[in-house]
């Protein structure tokens, strides 16, 4: 079996999601979508109508039907089936892809111990002698999870090889997490498995395990300068402990924003005199400042149950000022620069370029969170059009950076979990802007949106990004179909290159504008499109949607359909929602707008 076999382990089991759904998480969009559709008389929980082919519903990612191989052969450790030079190479991949961002581990030491680590797990009678003082079980666990993470990075997803490395040691990791005595290696292991889960699209498990690491760090007193000095008198050991703590801190912020679940570490509990990593780790120092900025933004964002998502102007001004100052504080060699084509300057290394892009996108993302309320309704856009343009410009800029990164390197492809997070946030902002201010934003946003759609086509179907996007748009598809594109049983195929619709078997080409005109004039409506393989005659509201998304091409077509549907007229949503809700004139349009907006809050 190839190490990079990409077939899904464990029969395609879907990653688990938190039961709580908060406003920074994509599943928040789904819950609001279901609430909206229920008020409109549509239930997404209704079973498939009798006689309907189950194949019409989005299905889980296909997996081989044959029995999966055993996780391990008794008496044979997976490390022993890998050549030593391959073990060392994969550890070096981890060093390049992960340690450069989160230096909580000296991977070079694991590389130097690779032979001893393999010998440690060899239970054959003629195994080579092992220096027991240099290697222990925790080193083996660290090495195995690091290698598994590298395999996931290179294969663009979890597979049997990575699974065979991690599954047999899960019980050991669990035992370490509940041991009475925590030590630095335990924190490193919990951080390592958290990162592995993130790259495997298991963000909930990533959040859960970094929380364990955070609590172990508190137990060890890594958050207080006095206990840090007492427990780590050696400066070299203390330097590593400092890096471990701050890596846990920044990962705690990152996973919390991704899951919309609370932090495990709070700034008020951290000693203000606690040392930060040395200047040898400039990227981590930048992330620490960003983590503190995230704490302020988290406190400022309206809570889950808030009636309004507006943030006070003075708070917005302060946060935006702080965010821009953070971006300006990034060292020169980590600043993202757009070099002209005729530039004679040497381009940055691949590692530097990745760090530059990540920092730049983080700065854009936090400003998107700060300003997103300016595009959640037509009224908010009309009240402050300049602020609305600002958040749209930031989103367009993020898409531009991601597209360039994808076209000119393999950086995006190797770390889709990290970069898709920023892409989905930008796509959501463009959706909201076009929905609530089509005359202002439809045309300026179209090219960037098309570029984003091309990136969406590269999504893994079973990946987190495609599931998040599908969950956010699926409730809007029947609504858009009713309000702008309803009709007979014909199907529509979209040519996303020119924004035209190919209708039925006649091949008649219609632009979105002509369809909208026909709708307003009372002429025959345009037939409804196919959504992710669903027929237009199928009531999408009655479908039982699975967790898996349709294929990337269908998903990208659905995105372009929604973009054009949103961009028809400024009052489309007001009129369409009112019509869709049975002509209830007592229902204010703004309520519908806000609920439509919430479809995309989880992506921002």
Coordinates of C-alpha atoms in Angstrom, one line a residue, residues 375-378 435-436 573-574 577 588-599:
X375 CA -22.8 44.3 5.1
X376 CA -25.4 42.2 7.0
X377 CA -28.4 44.3 5.7
X378 CA -29.3 46.9 3.1
X435 CA -27.2 40.2 -1.5
X436 CA -27.8 43.5 0.3
X573 CA -34.6 39.9 -1.0
X574 CA -37.2 42.1 0.4
X577 CA -38.7 36.9 1.1
X588 CA -40.6 43.4 8.0
X589 CA -38.1 42.7 5.2
X590 CA -35.1 43.5 7.4
X591 CA -35.8 40.5 9.5
X592 CA -35.4 38.3 6.5
X593 CA -32.2 40.1 5.5
X594 CA -30.6 39.5 8.8
X595 CA -31.6 35.8 8.8
X596 CA -30.1 35.4 5.3
X597 CA -27.0 37.1 6.6
X598 CA -26.6 34.5 9.3
X599 CA -26.2 31.8 6.7

